[in-house]
mmCIF file of C-alpha atoms in Angstrom:
data_model
loop_
_atom_site.group_PDB
_atom_site.id
_atom_site.type_symbol
_atom_site.label_atom_id
_atom_site.label_comp_id
_atom_site.label_asym_id
_atom_site.label_seq_id
_atom_site.Cartn_x
_atom_site.Cartn_y
_atom_site.Cartn_z
ATOM 1 C CA MET A 130 -50.085 7.550 -39.130
ATOM 2 C CA PRO A 131 -46.869 6.315 -41.334
ATOM 3 C CA GLU A 132 -47.778 5.658 -44.719
ATOM 4 C CA ASN A 133 -43.781 4.675 -45.820
ATOM 5 C CA THR A 134 -40.832 3.388 -44.408
ATOM 6 C CA LEU A 135 -39.170 6.825 -43.600
ATOM 7 C CA GLN A 136 -42.119 8.133 -42.053
ATOM 8 C CA LEU A 137 -42.303 4.905 -39.691
ATOM 9 C CA ILE A 138 -39.031 5.379 -38.803
ATOM 10 C CA GLY A 139 -39.773 9.398 -38.214
ATOM 11 C CA TYR A 140 -42.396 8.816 -36.040
ATOM 12 C CA ALA A 141 -40.622 5.661 -34.361
ATOM 13 C CA LEU A 142 -37.628 8.427 -33.375
ATOM 14 C CA ALA A 143 -40.037 11.213 -32.543
ATOM 15 C CA CYS A 144 -41.895 8.856 -29.592
ATOM 16 C CA SER A 145 -38.983 6.927 -28.209
ATOM 17 C CA LEU A 146 -36.057 9.320 -28.609
ATOM 18 C CA PRO A 147 -38.002 11.335 -25.193
ATOM 19 C CA ILE A 148 -38.387 8.059 -23.727
ATOM 20 C CA VAL A 149 -34.443 7.635 -24.019
ATOM 21 C CA ALA A 150 -33.256 11.168 -23.262
ATOM 22 C CA ILE A 151 -35.674 11.424 -20.078
ATOM 23 C CA GLY A 152 -33.716 7.672 -18.954
ATOM 24 C CA ALA A 153 -30.267 9.190 -19.719
ATOM 25 C CA ALA A 154 -31.320 12.190 -17.366
ATOM 26 C CA ILE A 155 -32.572 9.658 -14.907
ATOM 27 C CA LEU A 156 -29.442 7.137 -14.913
ATOM 28 C CA ARG A 157 -27.307 10.793 -14.576
ATOM 29 C CA ALA A 158 -28.979 12.061 -11.457
ATOM 30 C CA THR A 159 -29.411 8.725 -10.229
ATOM 31 C CA SER A 160 -25.524 7.705 -10.514
ATOM 32 C CA ASN A 161 -23.783 8.377 -7.870
ATOM 33 C CA ARG A 162 -26.542 7.027 -4.968
ATOM 34 C CA SER A 163 -27.853 3.102 -6.079
ATOM 35 C CA MET A 164 -26.531 0.864 -8.704
ATOM 36 C CA THR A 165 -29.470 -0.704 -8.372
ATOM 37 C CA ALA A 166 -31.950 1.855 -9.093
ATOM 38 C CA SER A 167 -29.565 2.541 -12.370
ATOM 39 C CA MET A 168 -30.042 -1.453 -13.158
ATOM 40 C CA ALA A 169 -34.200 -0.773 -12.983
ATOM 41 C CA VAL A 170 -33.745 2.455 -15.812
ATOM 42 C CA LEU A 171 -31.669 0.082 -17.659
ATOM 43 C CA VAL A 172 -34.445 -2.338 -18.256
ATOM 44 C CA LEU A 173 -36.839 0.279 -18.443
ATOM 45 C CA ILE A 174 -35.852 2.508 -20.769
ATOM 46 C CA PRO A 175 -35.806 -0.168 -23.798
ATOM 47 C CA THR A 176 -39.322 -1.128 -23.191
ATOM 48 C CA LEU A 177 -41.143 2.200 -22.674
ATOM 49 C CA SER A 178 -38.968 3.412 -26.399
ATOM 50 C CA THR A 179 -40.483 0.052 -27.824
ATOM 51 C CA LEU A 180 -44.133 0.797 -26.973
ATOM 52 C CA ALA A 181 -43.728 4.585 -27.167
ATOM 53 C CA GLY A 182 -42.827 3.830 -30.719
ATOM 54 C CA ILE A 183 -45.504 1.560 -31.383
ATOM 55 C CA ILE A 184 -48.243 3.793 -30.352
ATOM 56 C CA GLY A 185 -46.759 6.823 -32.188
ATOM 57 C CA VAL A 186 -46.306 4.658 -35.099
ATOM 58 C CA SER A 187 -50.040 3.496 -35.159
ATOM 59 C CA GLY A 188 -51.638 7.021 -34.667
ATOM 60 C CA LEU A 189 -52.323 6.821 -31.633
ATOM 61 C CA MET A 190 -55.254 4.372 -32.520
ATOM 62 C CA PHE A 191 -55.373 1.839 -29.209
ATOM 63 C CA THR A 192 -56.801 -0.857 -31.393
ATOM 64 C CA ASP A 193 -56.390 -4.938 -30.540
ATOM 65 C CA GLU A 194 -53.489 -5.512 -31.659
ATOM 66 C CA LEU A 195 -51.991 -2.578 -29.641
ATOM 67 C CA GLU A 196 -53.239 -3.718 -26.682
ATOM 68 C CA ARG A 197 -51.607 -7.088 -26.889
ATOM 69 C CA THR A 198 -47.954 -5.391 -27.844
ATOM 70 C CA ALA A 199 -48.298 -3.708 -24.841
ATOM 71 C CA VAL A 200 -49.637 -6.460 -22.711
ATOM 72 C CA VAL A 201 -46.291 -8.476 -23.749
ATOM 73 C CA LEU A 202 -44.075 -5.770 -23.127
ATOM 74 C CA ALA A 203 -45.890 -5.200 -19.790
ATOM 75 C CA VAL A 204 -45.012 -8.896 -19.188
ATOM 76 C CA VAL A 205 -41.523 -8.553 -20.190
ATOM 77 C CA ALA A 206 -41.006 -5.356 -17.545
ATOM 78 C CA ALA A 207 -42.788 -7.399 -14.599
ATOM 79 C CA VAL A 208 -39.907 -10.327 -15.257
ATOM 80 C CA THR A 209 -36.722 -8.115 -16.695
ATOM 81 C CA VAL A 210 -37.095 -5.104 -13.782
ATOM 82 C CA PRO A 211 -36.847 -8.049 -10.567
ATOM 83 C CA ALA A 212 -33.791 -9.456 -12.714
ATOM 84 C CA ALA A 213 -32.087 -6.120 -12.699
ATOM 85 C CA LEU A 214 -32.997 -4.917 -9.060
ATOM 86 C CA LEU A 215 -31.588 -8.626 -7.877
ATOM 87 C CA LEU A 216 -28.401 -8.339 -10.404
ATOM 88 C CA GLY A 217 -28.150 -4.384 -9.508
ATOM 89 C CA ARG A 218 -27.284 -5.999 -6.129
ATOM 90 C CA GLU A 219 -25.241 -8.390 -6.365
ATOM 91 C CA GLN A 220 -23.155 -6.235 -9.314
ATOM 92 C CA ALA A 221 -22.992 -3.293 -6.334
ATOM 93 C CA ARG A 222 -21.812 -5.683 -3.259
ATOM 94 C CA LYS A 223 -19.140 -7.071 -5.841
ATOM 95 C CA THR A 224 -18.311 -4.087 -6.876
ATOM 96 C CA VAL A 225 -17.781 -2.328 -3.703
ATOM 97 C CA TRP A 226 -16.128 -5.556 -2.705
ATOM 98 C CA GLU A 227 -13.915 -5.081 -5.537
ATOM 99 C CA LYS A 228 -12.953 -1.410 -4.517
ATOM 100 C CA GLN A 229 -11.803 -3.072 -0.918
ATOM 101 C CA ILE A 230 -9.803 -5.820 -2.485
ATOM 102 C CA ARG A 231 -8.554 -2.945 -4.283
ATOM 103 C CA GLU A 232 -7.699 -0.528 -1.933
ATOM 104 C CA GLN A 233 -6.095 -2.853 0.230
ATOM 105 C CA GLU A 234 -4.092 -4.227 -2.033
ATOM 106 C CA ARG A 235 -2.592 -0.282 -2.499
ATOM 107 C CA MET A 236 -2.121 -0.026 0.868
ATOM 108 C CA ALA A 237 -0.059 -3.852 1.154
ATOM 109 C CA GLU A 238 2.133 -2.148 -1.748
ATOM 110 C CA ARG A 239 2.849 1.182 0.167
ATOM 111 C CA SER A 240 3.584 -0.280 3.312
ATOM 112 C CA ARG A 241 5.346 -3.126 2.037
ATOM 113 C CA ARG A 242 7.487 0.058 0.520
ATOM 114 C CA GLU A 243 7.873 2.046 3.952
ATOM 115 C CA LEU A 244 9.008 -1.643 4.600
ATOM 116 C CA VAL A 245 11.815 -2.090 2.477
ATOM 117 C CA ALA A 246 13.200 1.287 2.747
ATOM 118 C CA TRP A 247 13.181 1.130 6.443
ATOM 119 C CA VAL A 248 14.722 -2.573 6.914
ATOM 120 C CA SER A 249 17.658 -0.987 4.044
ATOM 121 C CA HIS A 250 18.074 1.959 6.214
ATOM 122 C CA ASP A 251 17.850 0.695 9.813
ATOM 123 C CA LEU A 252 19.718 -2.991 9.327
ATOM 124 C CA ARG A 253 22.536 -0.540 7.347
ATOM 125 C CA THR A 254 23.372 1.418 10.580
ATOM 126 C CA PRO A 255 24.531 -1.337 13.163
ATOM 127 C CA LEU A 256 25.604 -3.433 10.593
ATOM 128 C CA ALA A 257 28.033 -0.440 9.740
ATOM 129 C CA GLY A 258 28.869 0.025 13.214
ATOM 130 C CA ILE A 259 29.770 -3.588 13.668
ATOM 131 C CA ARG A 260 31.892 -4.190 10.462
ATOM 132 C CA ALA A 261 33.523 -0.828 11.483
ATOM 133 C CA MET A 262 34.408 -1.651 15.443
ATOM 134 C CA ALA A 263 35.406 -5.158 13.598
ATOM 135 C CA GLU A 264 38.166 -3.861 11.500
ATOM 136 C CA GLY A 265 39.404 -1.545 14.014
ATOM 137 C CA LEU A 266 39.849 -4.521 15.662
ATOM 138 C CA SER A 267 41.284 -7.157 13.466
ATOM 139 C CA ASP A 268 43.662 -3.679 11.801
ATOM 140 C CA GLY A 269 45.217 -3.786 15.794
ATOM 141 C CA VAL A 270 44.158 0.123 15.920
ATOM 142 C CA VAL A 271 42.200 -0.906 19.371
ATOM 143 C CA THR A 272 44.342 -2.015 21.374
ATOM 144 C CA GLY A 273 44.013 -1.329 24.884
ATOM 145 C CA THR A 274 42.308 -3.647 27.629
ATOM 146 C CA ALA A 275 39.748 -1.420 28.304
ATOM 147 C CA ASP A 276 39.284 0.188 24.653
ATOM 148 C CA VAL A 277 38.621 -3.347 23.026
ATOM 149 C CA ALA A 278 36.143 -4.309 26.241
ATOM 150 C CA ARG A 279 34.374 -1.217 25.234
ATOM 151 C CA TYR A 280 34.017 -2.277 21.440
ATOM 152 C CA ALA A 281 33.263 -6.342 22.141
ATOM 153 C CA GLU A 282 30.610 -4.709 24.730
ATOM 154 C CA GLN A 283 29.426 -2.510 21.604
ATOM 155 C CA ILE A 284 29.427 -5.143 19.016
ATOM 156 C CA VAL A 285 27.388 -7.612 21.563
ATOM 157 C CA ARG A 286 25.013 -4.655 21.715
ATOM 158 C CA GLU A 287 24.538 -3.694 17.845
ATOM 159 C CA THR A 288 24.208 -7.866 17.332
ATOM 160 C CA ASP A 289 20.928 -7.565 19.486
ATOM 161 C CA ARG A 290 19.273 -5.377 18.540
ATOM 162 C CA LEU A 291 19.650 -7.188 14.492
ATOM 163 C CA SER A 292 18.359 -10.100 15.861
ATOM 164 C CA VAL A 293 15.472 -8.431 17.411
ATOM 165 C CA MET A 294 14.720 -6.813 14.102
ATOM 166 C CA VAL A 295 15.237 -10.451 12.253
ATOM 167 C CA ASP A 296 12.571 -12.023 15.324
ATOM 168 C CA ASP A 297 10.600 -9.090 14.468
ATOM 169 C CA LEU A 298 10.491 -9.513 10.468
ATOM 170 C CA PHE A 299 9.807 -13.294 10.910
ATOM 171 C CA GLU A 300 6.933 -12.476 13.664
ATOM 172 C CA MET A 301 5.558 -10.027 11.194
ATOM 173 C CA SER A 302 5.675 -12.092 8.114
ATOM 174 C CA LYS A 303 3.684 -15.133 9.892
ATOM 175 C CA ILE A 304 1.192 -12.339 10.655
ATOM 176 C CA ASN A 305 1.222 -10.421 7.632
ATOM 177 C CA ALA A 306 1.052 -14.534 5.506
ATOM 178 C CA GLY A 307 -2.213 -16.074 8.344
ATOM 179 C CA ALA A 308 0.201 -18.504 9.669
ATOM 180 C CA LEU A 309 0.159 -17.073 12.611
ATOM 181 C CA ARG A 310 -1.106 -20.062 14.944
ATOM 182 C CA LEU A 311 -1.808 -19.336 18.623
ATOM 183 C CA GLU A 312 -2.952 -21.814 21.283
ATOM 184 C CA LEU A 313 -5.782 -20.145 23.766
ATOM 185 C CA GLU A 314 -5.863 -21.436 26.425
ATOM 186 C CA PRO A 315 -8.011 -19.331 29.519
ATOM 187 C CA VAL A 316 -4.996 -16.483 31.520
ATOM 188 C CA ASP A 317 -5.763 -14.259 34.346
ATOM 189 C CA LEU A 318 -5.190 -11.241 32.417
ATOM 190 C CA ARG A 319 -4.167 -9.758 35.785
ATOM 191 C CA GLU A 320 -1.112 -11.416 36.511
ATOM 192 C CA LEU A 321 0.001 -10.764 33.045
ATOM 193 C CA ILE A 322 0.034 -7.444 33.576
ATOM 194 C CA ASP A 323 1.940 -7.922 37.144
ATOM 195 C CA GLU A 324 4.604 -9.802 34.870
ATOM 196 C CA VAL A 325 4.931 -6.951 32.406
ATOM 197 C CA LEU A 326 5.181 -4.442 35.346
ATOM 198 C CA ALA A 327 7.640 -6.558 36.826
ATOM 199 C CA ALA A 328 9.869 -6.833 33.418
ATOM 200 C CA ASN A 329 9.118 -3.332 32.804
ATOM 201 C CA ARG A 330 10.060 -2.147 35.649
ATOM 202 C CA PRO A 331 13.770 -1.398 35.373
ATOM 203 C CA ASN A 332 13.512 0.248 32.198
ATOM 204 C CA ALA A 333 11.083 2.443 33.923
ATOM 205 C CA GLU A 334 13.504 3.432 36.210
ATOM 206 C CA ARG A 335 15.964 3.734 33.681
ATOM 207 C CA ALA A 336 13.930 6.194 32.632
ATOM 208 C CA LYS A 337 12.856 7.958 35.454
ATOM 209 C CA VAL A 338 9.175 7.496 34.558
ATOM 210 C CA LEU A 339 6.660 5.647 37.085
ATOM 211 C CA LEU A 340 5.087 2.585 36.006
ATOM 212 C CA ARG A 341 2.015 1.502 38.395
ATOM 213 C CA ALA A 342 -0.373 -0.407 37.323
ATOM 214 C CA GLU A 343 -4.334 -0.278 38.489
ATOM 215 C CA GLN A 344 -6.500 -3.580 38.410
ATOM 216 C CA PRO A 345 -9.576 -4.844 39.787
ATOM 217 C CA ASP A 346 -10.137 -7.594 43.058
ATOM 218 C CA SER A 347 -11.698 -10.221 40.922
ATOM 219 C CA GLU A 348 -9.924 -12.241 38.193
ATOM 220 C CA ILE A 349 -10.283 -11.219 34.840
ATOM 221 C CA VAL A 350 -10.185 -14.242 32.385
ATOM 222 C CA VAL A 351 -9.212 -14.708 28.778
ATOM 223 C CA ALA A 352 -8.651 -17.178 26.491
ATOM 224 C CA ALA A 353 -5.290 -15.739 25.236
ATOM 225 C CA SER A 354 -1.592 -17.330 24.896
ATOM 226 C CA ASP A 355 0.511 -16.207 27.389
ATOM 227 C CA ARG A 356 3.060 -15.404 25.400
ATOM 228 C CA ALA A 357 1.776 -13.245 23.127
ATOM 229 C CA LEU A 358 -0.522 -11.223 25.121
ATOM 230 C CA GLY A 359 2.629 -10.609 27.106
ATOM 231 C CA ARG A 360 4.022 -9.377 24.021
ATOM 232 C CA VAL A 361 1.342 -7.096 22.730
ATOM 233 C CA LEU A 362 1.214 -5.408 26.268
ATOM 234 C CA THR A 363 5.233 -5.206 26.766
ATOM 235 C CA ASN A 364 5.545 -3.324 23.697
ATOM 236 C CA LEU A 365 2.937 -0.872 24.441
ATOM 237 C CA VAL A 366 4.602 -0.767 27.443
ATOM 238 C CA SER A 367 7.840 -0.263 25.904
ATOM 239 C CA ASN A 368 6.575 2.480 23.569
ATOM 240 C CA ALA A 369 5.064 4.671 26.735
ATOM 241 C CA ILE A 370 7.812 4.322 28.655
ATOM 242 C CA ALA A 371 10.457 6.015 25.783
ATOM 243 C CA HIS A 372 7.638 8.269 25.111
ATOM 244 C CA THR A 373 6.998 9.513 28.594
ATOM 245 C CA PRO A 374 9.590 12.742 29.778
ATOM 246 C CA PRO A 375 11.401 11.844 32.995
ATOM 247 C CA GLY A 376 9.055 12.448 35.465
ATOM 248 C CA GLY A 377 6.205 11.603 33.840
ATOM 249 C CA GLN A 378 3.954 7.925 34.452
ATOM 250 C CA VAL A 379 3.050 5.101 32.714
ATOM 251 C CA ALA A 380 0.160 3.927 34.070
ATOM 252 C CA ILE A 381 -1.449 0.454 32.559
ATOM 253 C CA SER A 382 -5.064 -0.697 34.151
ATOM 254 C CA ALA A 383 -7.338 -3.695 33.788
ATOM 255 C CA GLY A 384 -10.966 -4.303 33.604
ATOM 256 C CA THR A 385 -14.382 -5.617 31.823
ATOM 257 C CA SER A 386 -17.267 -4.077 30.185
ATOM 258 C CA ASP A 387 -19.695 -5.275 27.310
ATOM 259 C CA GLY A 388 -18.617 -9.019 28.019
ATOM 260 C CA GLN A 389 -15.260 -7.818 27.097
ATOM 261 C CA ALA A 390 -12.125 -7.525 28.836
ATOM 262 C CA TRP A 391 -9.824 -4.400 28.429
ATOM 263 C CA ALA A 392 -6.328 -3.246 29.156
ATOM 264 C CA ARG A 393 -5.164 0.298 29.023
ATOM 265 C CA VAL A 394 -1.945 1.651 28.843
ATOM 266 C CA ASP A 395 -2.006 5.509 29.541
ATOM 267 C CA ASP A 396 1.351 7.545 29.181
ATOM 268 C CA THR A 397 2.156 11.051 30.310
ATOM 269 C CA GLY A 398 3.794 11.823 26.869
ATOM 270 C CA PRO A 399 3.356 13.995 24.346
ATOM 271 C CA GLY A 400 0.925 12.462 22.651
ATOM 272 C CA ILE A 401 0.222 11.458 18.837
ATOM 273 C CA CYS A 402 0.387 13.574 16.235
ATOM 274 C CA GLU A 403 -3.261 13.290 14.580
ATOM 275 C CA ALA A 404 -2.310 12.980 11.176
ATOM 276 C CA ASP A 405 -0.363 9.413 12.383
ATOM 277 C CA LEU A 406 -3.624 7.858 14.335
ATOM 278 C CA PRO A 407 -4.806 5.799 11.486
ATOM 279 C CA ARG A 408 -1.277 4.440 10.435
ATOM 280 C CA ILE A 409 0.054 4.022 13.859
ATOM 281 C CA PHE A 410 -0.257 0.322 13.625
ATOM 282 C CA GLU A 411 0.967 0.318 10.100
ATOM 283 C CA VAL A 412 4.279 -1.958 9.439
ATOM 284 C CA ALA A 413 7.627 0.996 9.863
ATOM 285 C CA TYR A 414 5.442 3.536 9.935
ATOM 286 C CA ARG A 415 7.414 6.700 11.406
ATOM 287 C CA GLY A 416 4.868 9.901 11.264
ATOM 288 C CA THR A 417 5.957 13.063 12.714
ATOM 289 C CA ALA A 418 5.692 11.588 15.938
ATOM 290 C CA ALA A 419 6.161 7.771 15.526
ATOM 291 C CA ARG A 420 5.432 5.785 18.645
ATOM 292 C CA SER A 421 7.908 3.191 18.009
ATOM 293 C CA PRO A 422 10.841 2.485 21.091
ATOM 294 C CA VAL A 423 13.486 4.328 21.445
ATOM 295 C CA ALA A 424 16.721 4.865 23.556
ATOM 296 C CA SER A 425 17.089 7.195 26.211
ATOM 297 C CA ASP A 426 20.966 7.967 23.753
ATOM 298 C CA GLY A 427 18.093 9.065 20.851
ATOM 299 C CA VAL A 428 18.447 5.841 18.831
ATOM 300 C CA SER A 429 16.122 3.345 18.214
ATOM 301 C CA SER A 430 16.088 0.599 20.327
ATOM 302 C CA GLY A 431 13.392 -1.554 18.857
ATOM 303 C CA SER A 432 12.526 -3.468 15.377
ATOM 304 C CA GLY A 433 10.165 0.076 14.267
ATOM 305 C CA MET A 434 7.100 -2.940 14.123
ATOM 306 C CA GLY A 435 6.563 -2.808 17.541
ATOM 307 C CA LEU A 436 2.746 -1.705 17.647
ATOM 308 C CA ALA A 437 2.049 -3.240 14.031
ATOM 309 C CA ILE A 438 3.014 -6.777 16.235
ATOM 310 C CA ALA A 439 0.740 -5.611 18.577
ATOM 311 C CA ALA A 440 -1.858 -5.043 16.184
ATOM 312 C CA GLY A 441 -1.635 -8.017 14.336
ATOM 313 C CA LEU A 442 -1.363 -10.443 17.724
ATOM 314 C CA VAL A 443 -4.272 -8.512 19.164
ATOM 315 C CA GLU A 444 -6.327 -9.637 16.082
ATOM 316 C CA ALA A 445 -5.570 -13.170 15.930
ATOM 317 C CA HIS A 446 -7.055 -13.263 19.724
ATOM 318 C CA HIS A 447 -10.147 -11.597 17.741
ATOM 319 C CA GLY A 448 -9.803 -8.635 20.115
ATOM 320 C CA ASP A 449 -9.205 -4.966 19.198
ATOM 321 C CA ILE A 450 -6.237 -2.388 19.797
ATOM 322 C CA THR A 451 -7.306 1.043 19.499
ATOM 323 C CA ALA A 452 -4.980 4.196 20.091
ATOM 324 C CA GLU A 453 -6.128 7.697 21.132
ATOM 325 C CA ASN A 454 -4.691 11.273 22.320
ATOM 326 C CA ARG A 455 -5.795 12.387 25.903
ATOM 327 C CA GLU A 456 -5.741 15.760 27.414
ATOM 328 C CA GLN A 457 -2.294 14.885 28.807
ATOM 329 C CA GLY A 458 -0.709 12.296 26.357
ATOM 330 C CA CYS A 459 -2.405 8.919 24.907
ATOM 331 C CA ARG A 460 -3.768 5.548 25.658
ATOM 332 C CA PHE A 461 -3.803 2.333 23.528
ATOM 333 C CA GLU A 462 -6.776 0.258 24.531
ATOM 334 C CA VAL A 463 -6.974 -3.428 23.743
ATOM 335 C CA ARG A 464 -9.912 -5.343 24.184
ATOM 336 C CA LEU A 465 -10.503 -9.384 24.324
ATOM 337 C CA PRO A 466 -13.659 -11.124 24.201
ATOM 338 C CA LEU A 467 -13.821 -13.077 28.083
ATOM 339 C CA ASN A 468 -13.217 -16.472 28.123
ATOM 340 C CA GLY A 469 -16.064 -18.513 27.358
ATOM 341 C CA ASN A 470 -17.356 -15.934 25.334
#
């Protein structure tokens, strides 16, 4: 038993430090597993260290005073350890949530940079063409009737491209801002597919691609906005046609399973690079095999946001959209709740 203050400090340190060292080892071993367990260990370390120090200072003499002290410490541990477990769980949830928010912010910032870079490039191209042709007409360089008509037609075509890009940017801004409000009503998915099929058949014929539909005889009714869901399917079909070589085919099919309706667009194109699949629905993402509509002359005929808009519109319908490669080509699938579910 210590006889002076220095001995008292020495005994206390000698008995408590091993407890602290063991606790530190446990914390290191469990640092990547559970924040709740770490919180419990952090609470127990000072409590057990205090008990060990008191026992050491008492010379291992278990007196009534030591017994009372041990009871107090046990009560303190019984109160603080459960509290630490609850607080640990709450802190763990908060940490995970904050990590997800930071990751979403990083992804949004990366997407924003890519969109700004894309817009500055793709808007500049048609504007430069329009300006050059307009200068040629205003300076009198182009005077032949046929040439003037050709320049005017090209200006109209480039202006239409710009209009599509601006409309898509506006639609994408509403989706990202959460300002998109859809009026959902019962829609027969088969009828919508028939409309999309008819609208895209001329494009398929020009690209020498067979466009067909595979649908059941019974109705497939979903709660949807006719315009928005039609745009989703149109974006997917035009995208598939653009990436299917001449002689290939694009098939639209629909059905139900597990209380959901599904619509699939299958093509016989080259598929999507596996590295691009996780980001294929990001705004203006153009990987090694981007799936944004491309005209037959190799010039982008769309805004590059078709798949991102499709994903946003499907999410607004409380549905899911996925893309995967098949043995030949790829498949885009949209799943929506059946009307009434």
